[in-house]
Coordinates of C-alpha atoms and ligand atoms in Angstrom, one line a residue:
X23 CA 114.8 100.2 133.7
X24 CA 118.2 100.3 132.1
X25 CA 120.0 103.5 131.0
X26 CA 120.3 103.7 127.2
X27 CA 122.6 105.2 124.7
X28 CA 121.5 105.2 121.1
X29 CA 124.2 105.4 118.4
X30 CA 125.1 104.6 114.9
X31 CA 122.1 106.2 113.2
X32 CA 120.3 109.5 112.9
X33 CA 118.4 111.0 115.7
X34 CA 115.6 113.5 114.8
X35 CA 114.5 115.4 117.8
X36 CA 111.5 116.9 116.2
X37 CA 113.4 120.0 115.3
X38 CA 117.0 119.1 114.9
X39 CA 119.1 116.2 113.7
X40 CA 121.8 114.7 116.0
X41 CA 123.8 111.5 116.0
X42 CA 123.1 110.0 119.3
X43 CA 120.7 110.1 122.3
X44 CA 121.0 109.2 125.9
X45 CA 118.2 108.1 128.2
X46 CA 118.2 107.7 132.0
X47 CA 115.4 106.9 134.4
X48 CA 113.0 106.9 131.5
X49 CA 113.9 110.5 130.4
X50 CA 116.2 112.0 127.9
X51 CA 119.5 113.2 129.4
X52 CA 122.2 115.2 127.9
X53 CA 125.0 112.7 128.1
X54 CA 125.0 108.9 128.5
X55 CA 125.6 107.5 131.9
X56 CA 128.6 105.3 132.5
X57 CA 127.5 101.7 131.8
X58 CA 124.4 102.7 129.8
X59 CA 123.3 99.9 127.4
X60 CA 124.3 100.9 123.9
X61 CA 121.5 100.5 121.3
X62 CA 122.9 100.3 117.8
X63 CA 120.5 102.0 115.4
X64 CA 122.1 100.3 112.4
X65 CA 121.9 103.4 110.3
X66 CA 118.1 103.9 111.1
X67 CA 116.3 106.9 112.5
X68 CA 115.3 107.5 116.1
X69 CA 112.6 110.0 116.6
X70 CA 109.7 110.9 119.0
X71 CA 107.3 107.9 119.1
X72 CA 103.9 108.5 117.4
X73 CA 100.6 109.3 119.1
X74 CA 97.3 108.5 117.8
X75 CA 94.9 111.5 118.2
X76 CA 91.7 109.4 117.7
X77 CA 91.4 105.7 118.1
X78 CA 89.5 103.0 119.8
X79 CA 92.1 100.6 121.4
X80 CA 89.6 98.6 123.3
X81 CA 87.2 97.9 120.4
X82 CA 90.3 97.2 118.2
X83 CA 91.9 94.9 120.8
X84 CA 88.6 93.1 121.5
X85 CA 88.2 92.4 117.7
X86 CA 91.1 89.9 118.1
X87 CA 88.7 87.7 120.3
X88 CA 86.1 87.4 117.5
X89 CA 85.9 86.2 113.9
X90 CA 88.7 87.8 111.9
X91 CA 86.6 89.6 109.3
X92 CA 88.7 92.7 109.0
X93 CA 90.3 93.1 105.5
X94 CA 88.2 90.3 103.9
X95 CA 87.3 91.2 100.4
X96 CA 84.1 89.4 99.7
X97 CA 80.8 88.7 101.5
X98 CA 81.4 85.0 101.1
X99 CA 84.7 85.2 102.9
X100 CA 83.1 87.1 105.8
X101 CA 80.3 84.5 106.0
X102 CA 82.8 81.5 105.8
X103 CA 84.9 83.1 108.7
X104 CA 82.0 83.7 110.9
X105 CA 81.0 80.1 110.4
X106 CA 84.5 78.9 111.2
X107 CA 84.6 80.9 114.5
X108 CA 81.1 79.7 115.4
X109 CA 82.1 76.1 114.9
X110 CA 85.3 76.6 116.9
X111 CA 83.4 78.2 119.7
X112 CA 80.4 76.0 120.2
X113 CA 79.4 77.3 123.6
X114 CA 79.6 81.1 122.7
X115 CA 76.1 82.4 123.0
X116 CA 76.7 85.3 120.8
X117 CA 79.2 85.7 117.8
X118 CA 80.4 89.2 117.8
X119 CA 82.9 90.7 115.2
X120 CA 84.3 93.6 113.5
X121 CA 85.3 95.3 111.2
X122 CA 83.8 94.3 107.9
X123 CA 84.1 96.5 104.9
X124 CA 80.8 98.1 104.2
X125 CA 81.6 98.8 100.5
X126 CA 81.4 95.1 99.8
X127 CA 77.5 95.2 99.3
X128 CA 75.7 97.8 97.2
X129 CA 75.0 100.9 99.4
X130 CA 76.5 99.0 102.3
X131 CA 73.2 97.1 102.8
X132 CA 74.0 93.5 104.0
X133 CA 71.3 90.7 104.3
X134 CA 70.7 88.7 107.5
X135 CA 70.1 85.5 105.3
X136 CA 73.7 85.6 104.0
X137 CA 74.9 85.1 107.7
X138 CA 72.0 82.7 108.5
X139 CA 73.8 80.4 105.9
X140 CA 76.8 80.1 108.3
X141 CA 75.2 80.4 111.8
X142 CA 71.4 80.1 112.3
X143 CA 71.3 78.7 115.8
X144 CA 72.7 81.7 117.6
X145 CA 72.8 85.5 117.2
X146 CA 75.5 87.0 115.2
X147 CA 76.3 90.7 115.1
X148 CA 79.1 92.2 113.1
X149 CA 80.2 95.9 113.2
X150 CA 81.2 97.6 109.9
X151 CA 84.5 99.2 110.1
X152 CA 82.9 102.7 110.5
X153 CA 81.4 101.4 113.7
X154 CA 78.2 103.3 112.8
X155 CA 76.6 100.3 111.2
X156 CA 76.0 96.6 112.2
X157 CA 75.1 93.6 110.2
X158 CA 73.2 90.8 112.0
X159 CA 71.7 87.4 111.4
X160 CA 68.1 86.6 111.8
X161 CA 68.6 85.1 115.2
X162 CA 70.0 88.5 116.4
X163 CA 67.1 90.4 114.8
X164 CA 64.6 88.0 116.6
X165 CA 66.4 88.3 119.9
X166 CA 66.0 92.1 119.7
X167 CA 62.5 91.8 118.7
X168 CA 63.2 93.8 115.4
X169 CA 60.4 93.0 113.0
X170 CA 58.3 94.7 110.2
X171 CA 56.4 96.8 112.7
X172 CA 59.4 97.9 114.7
X173 CA 59.6 101.7 114.3
X174 CA 62.9 103.3 113.4
X175 CA 64.6 104.6 116.7
X176 CA 65.1 108.4 117.0
X177 CA 68.7 108.4 116.0
X178 CA 69.2 105.5 113.6
X179 CA 67.4 103.4 111.2
X180 CA 66.6 99.7 110.3
X181 CA 67.4 99.1 106.7
X182 CA 64.3 97.2 105.3
X183 CA 63.2 94.8 102.5
X184 CA 60.6 96.2 100.0
X185 CA 57.9 94.5 102.3
X186 CA 59.1 96.4 105.3
X187 CA 60.7 93.6 107.2
X188 CA 64.3 94.2 108.4
X189 CA 67.1 93.4 106.0
X190 CA 69.8 92.8 108.6
X191 CA 71.7 96.2 108.4
X192 CA 71.2 98.7 111.2
X193 CA 72.5 102.2 111.0
X194 CA 73.7 104.5 113.7
X195 CA 73.9 103.4 117.3
X196 CA 70.3 103.8 118.6
X197 CA 69.6 101.2 115.9
X198 CA 72.7 99.3 116.5
X199 CA 72.1 99.3 120.2
X200 CA 68.8 97.4 119.8
X201 CA 71.0 94.4 119.2
X202 CA 74.4 95.4 120.8
X203 CA 72.7 96.1 124.1
X204 CA 71.8 92.4 124.3
X205 CA 75.3 91.0 123.9
X206 CA 76.7 89.6 127.2
X207 CA 79.3 91.9 128.9
X208 CA 82.9 90.9 128.5
X209 CA 84.6 89.9 131.7
X210 CA 87.4 92.0 133.3
X211 CA 90.0 89.5 132.1
X212 CA 88.7 89.8 128.5
X213 CA 88.7 93.6 128.7
X214 CA 92.3 93.7 130.1
X215 CA 93.4 91.2 127.4
X216 CA 91.8 93.5 124.8
X217 CA 93.8 96.5 126.0
X218 CA 97.0 94.3 126.1
X219 CA 96.4 93.2 122.5
X220 CA 95.7 97.0 121.6
X221 CA 99.0 97.7 123.2
X222 CA 101.0 95.2 121.2
X223 CA 99.4 96.4 117.9
X224 CA 100.2 100.0 118.7
X225 CA 103.7 99.4 119.9
X226 CA 104.6 97.5 116.8
X227 CA 103.6 100.6 114.9
X228 CA 105.6 102.9 117.0
X229 CA 102.7 104.3 118.9
X230 CA 102.9 105.2 122.6
X231 CA 99.9 107.5 123.2
X232 CA 96.3 107.1 122.2
X233 CA 93.3 109.3 122.5
X234 CA 90.6 106.7 123.2
X235 CA 87.8 108.4 121.5
X236 CA 84.9 106.4 123.0
X237 CA 85.0 105.2 126.5
X238 CA 82.0 103.8 128.3
X239 CA 82.1 104.2 132.0
X240 CA 82.5 100.4 132.2
X241 CA 85.8 100.6 130.4
X242 CA 87.4 102.9 132.9
X243 CA 88.1 100.2 135.5
X244 CA 89.5 97.9 132.8
X245 CA 92.1 100.6 131.9
X246 CA 92.9 101.1 135.5
X247 CA 93.0 97.3 136.1
X248 CA 95.3 96.8 133.0
X249 CA 97.6 99.5 134.3
X250 CA 97.8 97.9 137.6
X251 CA 98.6 94.5 136.1
X252 CA 101.3 96.0 134.0
X253 CA 99.2 94.9 130.9
X254 CA 98.8 98.4 129.6
X255 CA 101.8 99.3 127.4
X256 CA 100.6 102.7 126.0
X257 CA 99.5 106.0 127.4
X258 CA 95.9 106.8 127.0
X259 CA 93.6 109.7 127.5
X260 CA 90.0 108.6 127.9
X261 CA 87.0 110.5 126.3
X262 CA 83.6 109.8 127.8
X263 CA 80.9 109.8 125.1
X264 CA 78.2 112.4 125.8
X265 CA 74.6 111.3 124.9
X266 CA 72.1 113.8 123.6
X267 CA 69.4 112.2 125.6
X268 CA 71.2 111.7 128.9
X269 CA 74.0 114.3 129.0
X270 CA 72.8 116.2 131.9
X271 CA 72.8 113.1 134.1
X272 CA 76.2 112.0 132.6
X273 CA 77.7 115.4 133.6
X274 CA 78.3 114.7 137.4
X275 CA 79.1 111.0 136.5
X276 CA 82.0 112.0 134.0
X277 CA 83.5 114.4 136.6
X278 CA 83.5 111.7 139.2
X279 CA 85.0 109.2 136.8
X280 CA 87.8 111.7 136.0
X281 CA 88.4 112.0 139.9
X282 CA 88.5 108.1 140.1
X283 CA 91.2 108.1 137.5
X284 CA 93.2 111.0 139.0
X285 CA 93.0 109.2 142.4
X286 CA 94.2 105.8 141.0
X287 CA 97.4 107.7 140.1
X288 CA 98.3 105.4 137.2
X289 CA 100.8 107.5 135.1
X290 CA 99.7 106.1 131.9
X291 CA 95.9 106.9 132.1
X292 CA 94.2 110.3 132.1
X293 CA 90.6 111.0 131.6
X294 CA 90.3 114.7 130.6
X295 CA 88.0 114.6 127.5
X296 CA 84.4 114.3 126.5
X297 CA 83.5 113.1 123.1
X298 CA 80.5 114.3 121.2
X299 CA 79.2 112.9 117.8
X300 CA 78.0 115.9 115.9
X301 CA 76.9 113.6 113.0
X302 CA 77.4 110.3 111.3
X303 CA 79.4 109.4 108.2
X304 CA 79.1 110.5 104.6
X305 CA 79.3 106.9 103.2
X306 CA 76.2 106.0 105.4
X307 CA 74.3 109.1 104.3
X308 CA 74.2 110.1 108.0
X309 CA 76.8 113.0 108.0
X310 CA 75.1 116.3 108.5
X311 CA 75.2 118.4 105.3
X312 CA 74.5 122.1 104.5
X313 CA 73.1 121.0 101.1
X314 CA 71.4 117.7 100.4
X315 CA 73.1 114.6 99.3
X316 CA 73.2 114.1 95.5
X317 CA 71.9 110.6 95.6
X318 CA 69.1 111.3 98.2
X319 CA 68.0 114.9 97.4
X320 CA 65.6 115.1 100.2
X321 CA 68.2 114.3 102.9
X322 CA 70.8 116.5 104.5
X323 CA 71.9 113.6 106.8
X324 CA 71.2 113.0 110.4
X325 CA 72.6 115.4 113.0
X326 CA 73.1 113.5 116.2
X327 CA 72.2 116.6 118.2
X328 CA 70.1 119.5 117.5
X329 CA 72.7 122.3 117.1
X330 CA 71.8 124.4 120.1
X331 CA 71.6 121.4 122.3
X332 CA 75.2 120.5 121.1
X333 CA 76.3 124.0 122.0
X334 CA 74.6 123.9 125.4
X335 CA 76.2 120.4 126.2
X336 CA 79.7 121.5 124.8
X337 CA 79.6 124.6 126.9
X338 CA 78.6 122.7 130.1
X339 CA 81.4 120.2 129.8
X340 CA 83.7 122.9 129.0
X341 CA 82.7 124.7 132.0
X342 CA 83.5 121.4 134.0
X343 CA 87.1 121.7 132.7
X344 CA 86.8 119.0 130.1
X345 CA 88.5 119.2 126.7
X346 CA 85.8 118.5 124.2
X347 CA 86.5 116.2 121.2
X348 CA 83.8 116.4 118.6
X349 CA 83.4 113.8 115.8
X350 CA 82.3 116.2 112.8
X351 CA 82.3 114.8 109.3
X352 CA 79.7 116.7 107.1
X353 CA 80.0 120.5 106.6
X354 CA 76.8 120.9 108.7
X355 CA 78.3 118.8 111.4
X356 CA 81.5 120.8 111.4
X357 CA 79.6 124.1 111.4
X358 CA 77.6 122.9 114.4
X359 CA 80.7 121.8 116.2
X360 CA 82.4 125.2 115.6
X361 CA 79.3 127.0 116.7
X362 CA 79.4 124.9 119.9
X363 CA 83.0 125.7 120.6
X364 CA 82.3 129.4 120.0
X365 CA 79.5 129.4 122.5
X366 CA 81.7 127.7 125.1
X367 CA 84.4 130.3 124.6
X368 CA 81.9 133.1 124.8
X369 CA 80.0 131.9 127.9
X370 CA 82.7 130.4 130.0
X371 CA 85.9 131.9 131.4
X372 CA 89.0 131.8 129.4
X373 CA 91.1 128.7 129.8
X374 CA 93.5 126.6 127.8
X375 CA 90.6 124.4 126.5
X376 CA 92.2 123.0 123.2
X377 CA 88.9 121.7 121.6
X378 CA 89.3 119.1 119.0
X379 CA 87.3 118.5 115.9
X380 CA 87.8 114.8 114.9
X381 CA 87.9 113.8 111.2
X382 CA 87.4 117.3 109.7
X383 CA 86.1 115.7 106.4
X384 CA 84.1 118.3 104.6
X385 CA 84.5 121.9 105.7
X386 CA 82.5 124.6 104.2
X387 CA 85.1 127.2 102.9
X388 CA 83.5 129.9 105.0
X389 CA 84.2 127.9 108.2
X390 CA 88.0 127.3 107.5
X391 CA 89.2 130.5 109.2
X392 CA 87.1 129.7 112.4
X393 CA 89.4 126.9 113.4
X394 CA 92.3 129.2 114.1
X395 CA 90.0 131.9 115.5
X396 CA 88.7 129.5 118.1
X397 CA 91.8 127.5 118.7
X398 CA 90.3 124.3 117.5
X399 CA 92.8 121.4 116.9
X400 CA 91.9 119.9 113.6
X401 CA 92.2 116.0 113.8
X402 CA 92.5 114.2 110.6
X403 CA 92.7 110.5 109.8
X404 CA 95.2 111.0 106.9
X405 CA 94.7 107.4 105.5
X406 CA 91.2 108.5 104.5
X407 CA 92.4 111.3 102.2
X408 CA 92.8 109.0 99.2
X409 CA 90.5 108.0 96.3
X410 CA 90.0 104.5 97.6
X411 CA 86.7 102.5 97.0
X412 CA 85.3 104.0 100.1
X413 CA 85.6 107.4 98.4
X414 CA 84.9 106.4 94.8
X415 CA 82.0 103.9 95.7
X416 CA 80.2 105.3 98.6
X417 CA 81.4 109.0 99.3
X418 CA 81.9 110.8 95.9
X419 CA 78.7 109.7 94.5
X420 CA 76.9 111.0 97.6
X421 CA 78.7 114.4 97.5
X422 CA 79.2 115.2 93.8
X423 CA 82.6 116.0 92.4
X424 CA 82.9 119.7 93.5
X425 CA 82.1 119.0 97.2
X426 CA 84.1 115.9 97.1
X427 CA 87.2 117.9 96.4
X428 CA 86.8 120.0 99.6
X429 CA 87.4 117.0 101.8
X430 CA 90.3 116.9 104.4
X431 CA 91.7 120.3 103.9
X432 CA 94.9 119.7 105.8
X433 CA 97.2 122.0 104.1
X434 CA 94.8 124.9 103.9
X435 CA 94.2 124.6 107.8
X436 CA 97.9 124.2 108.4
X437 CA 98.6 127.5 106.5
X438 CA 95.8 129.1 108.4
X439 CA 97.8 128.4 111.6
X440 CA 95.5 125.6 112.8
X441 CA 97.2 123.0 115.1
X442 CA 96.9 119.5 113.4
X443 CA 96.8 116.3 115.0
X444 CA 96.8 112.9 113.2
X445 CA 95.1 109.7 114.2
X446 CA 93.8 106.4 112.7
X447 CA 90.3 105.8 114.1
X448 CA 91.6 102.2 114.4
X449 CA 90.0 99.7 114.1
X450 CA 88.1 101.7 111.6
X451 CA 91.1 101.9 109.5
X452 CA 94.8 100.8 109.8
X453 CA 96.6 102.2 112.9
X454 CA 99.9 102.4 111.1
X455 CA 101.2 106.1 111.2
X456 CA 103.6 105.5 108.3
X457 CA 100.8 104.6 106.0
X458 CA 98.9 107.7 107.0
X459 CA 102.1 109.9 106.5
X460 CA 102.4 108.5 103.0
X461 CA 98.9 109.4 102.2
X462 CA 99.1 112.8 103.8
X463 CA 102.1 113.7 101.7
X464 CA 100.9 112.1 98.4
X465 CA 97.0 112.1 98.4
X466 CA 97.5 109.0 96.2
X467 CA 96.2 105.6 96.9
X468 CA 98.7 103.5 98.9
X469 CA 99.8 101.6 95.8
X470 CA 100.8 104.8 94.4
X471 CA 98.7 104.4 91.3
X472 CA 97.1 107.4 89.5
X473 CA 97.5 111.0 90.1
X474 CA 97.4 112.9 93.4
X475 CA 93.9 113.7 94.5
X476 CA 93.5 117.4 95.5
X477 CA 97.3 117.9 95.3
X478 CA 97.2 121.3 97.0
X479 CA 96.3 119.8 100.2
X480 CA 99.4 117.5 100.4
X481 CA 101.5 118.2 103.5
X482 CA 105.2 118.2 103.8
X483 CA 106.7 115.1 105.3
X484 CA 107.9 117.2 108.3
X485 CA 104.4 118.5 108.9
X486 CA 102.8 115.1 108.6
X487 CA 105.3 113.7 111.1
X488 CA 104.7 116.7 113.4
X489 CA 100.9 116.0 113.3
X490 CA 101.6 112.5 114.6
X491 CA 104.1 113.6 117.2
X492 CA 104.2 117.2 118.6
X493 CA 100.6 117.7 117.3
X494 CA 99.2 114.9 119.3
X495 CA 101.3 115.9 122.3
X496 CA 99.7 119.3 122.1
X497 CA 96.3 117.7 121.9
X498 CA 97.2 115.7 125.0
X499 CA 98.3 118.9 126.9
X500 CA 101.7 117.1 127.1
X501 CA 104.0 119.1 125.0
X502 CA 106.2 120.0 128.0
X503 CA 106.8 116.3 128.4
X504 CA 106.5 114.6 125.0
X505 CA 106.4 114.9 121.2
X506 CA 110.0 116.0 120.9
X507 CA 113.4 114.5 122.1
X508 CA 114.6 117.4 124.3
X509 CA 116.5 116.9 127.5
X510 CA 114.3 116.1 130.5
X511 CA 111.4 114.8 128.3
X512 CA 109.9 111.3 128.5
X513 CA 111.9 108.8 126.4
X514 CA 109.0 107.8 124.1
X515 CA 110.8 106.8 121.1
X516 CA 110.5 105.0 117.8
X517 CA 113.2 103.5 115.8
X518 CA 112.7 103.5 112.0
X519 CA 114.6 101.5 109.4
X520 CA 115.0 104.8 107.3
X521 CA 114.4 108.5 107.7
X522 CA 111.0 109.5 106.3
X523 CA 112.4 112.9 105.4
X524 CA 114.9 111.4 103.0
X525 CA 112.5 108.7 101.4
X526 CA 110.4 108.9 98.3
X527 CA 107.0 109.8 99.6
X528 CA 105.5 106.9 97.7
X529 CA 107.7 104.5 99.5
X530 CA 107.1 105.6 103.0
X531 CA 104.8 102.6 103.8
X532 CA 107.9 100.3 103.3
X533 CA 109.8 101.9 106.2
X534 CA 109.8 99.5 109.1
X535 CA 109.4 100.1 112.7
X536 CA 112.3 98.5 114.4
X537 CA 111.7 99.5 118.1
X538 CA 109.5 101.4 120.4
X539 CA 110.1 102.8 123.9
X540 CA 107.7 104.0 126.4
X541 CA 109.4 106.2 129.1
X542 CA 112.6 104.3 128.3
X543 CA 111.0 100.8 128.4
X544 CA 111.0 98.8 125.2
X545 CA 107.5 97.9 124.2
X546 CA 108.4 96.6 120.7
Ligands
ZN617 ZN1 86.3 107.2 116.1

């Protein structure tokens, strides 16, 4: 790899501003080597590349292989695209796609018959962008044997017509799995291509590290194979998903997978984390709440784990030396997650555990101080902190206005001394950090219309940048190596067309990523 000398722009190291940067052997050095290739920054900004503290690169990358339904704005468009893809791939046994917008149908309830109009001869299953819901056609329901007499699984439910027959929407994964388990497995080449596609997407947005927040054991070999083939162009830490029914059997399996990854010695891949879902999502009515939903007054949502079982499992994986990464959305789910971390800290020997609560959506005020007390990293997906249709159509009506304003308390937690990390949950939402940074600093919709929502929770642009750089490096236990441009650290860099610190916050989304380097190698 070439030695590099970046000039003619601004260099922001994460703490200081400089005018040039030198790289040799993939690392930052104090002065350029003779003959280093000069990179003209053209007046732009060079800074530490972004990390994504919570995303699903494999799922996102594989979506490129199915019908392109992400971002479509009507049910009719989705149906047409599914029909087009099916016609183009006549030999495909299943049509699998993601991520449709669940706010396009009332209450997110989609009818199998709508899809039947496009594809009736083969099963179709589409994931909603929350990945907690699927919409399938009648052929898929029939393959799965889901009919009027099929009971709801323990964790999940089958949305039904008034006569009890399945509508075509399945919520939460024990219900989704009734269909998804039947989908033929992807080949190794398809999985590697999915990761390659994810890498292209990430690199174009200036991202070089991703916390893959849901890895099935079968995906581990794909990561290692992609790395061996040179097809993996980002660093990844893998999180294995703990299941409430099988976690005791998963425990030795996860430790041995971690060993497999270590032994493989691929510098880009680590597997140090276990993922838990404390609950579901507010928009689906499945996030665990301390008080009932406004629209369904008998329901406090659906905790995935009974709280003591979650605490027992978190303590067990913590004892095995895994970092825990807990999806927690509702105030009940977040309390259960904090209780679980507290139990792990109480029962297990002290160590640098860095537990992560992911999404951190609705926090009961009484629980805010516990993040710092327990050393929990608060991971936010900043793009969600805006009054978009997902909030106004599906979330605020379920929470009521006063609870709605407690969502995503970034500034409050920051001021309480909590370590913040940012992520995207891609393909759930856009992977582009600059969009997230704009929302985090404005709490306005991306178009800048309207007033700031909960303006006291706006972050400074420096804090938002830090949450995407040094914050994620800390989450990755990599702050000695990444997240700032200090001499000796890895040359993980992003070149932006302008300095976000000098830009109108409502125009941050217009800044362009001009280049990305991973350990001194250009990936974009
Ligand atoms: Zn996620």
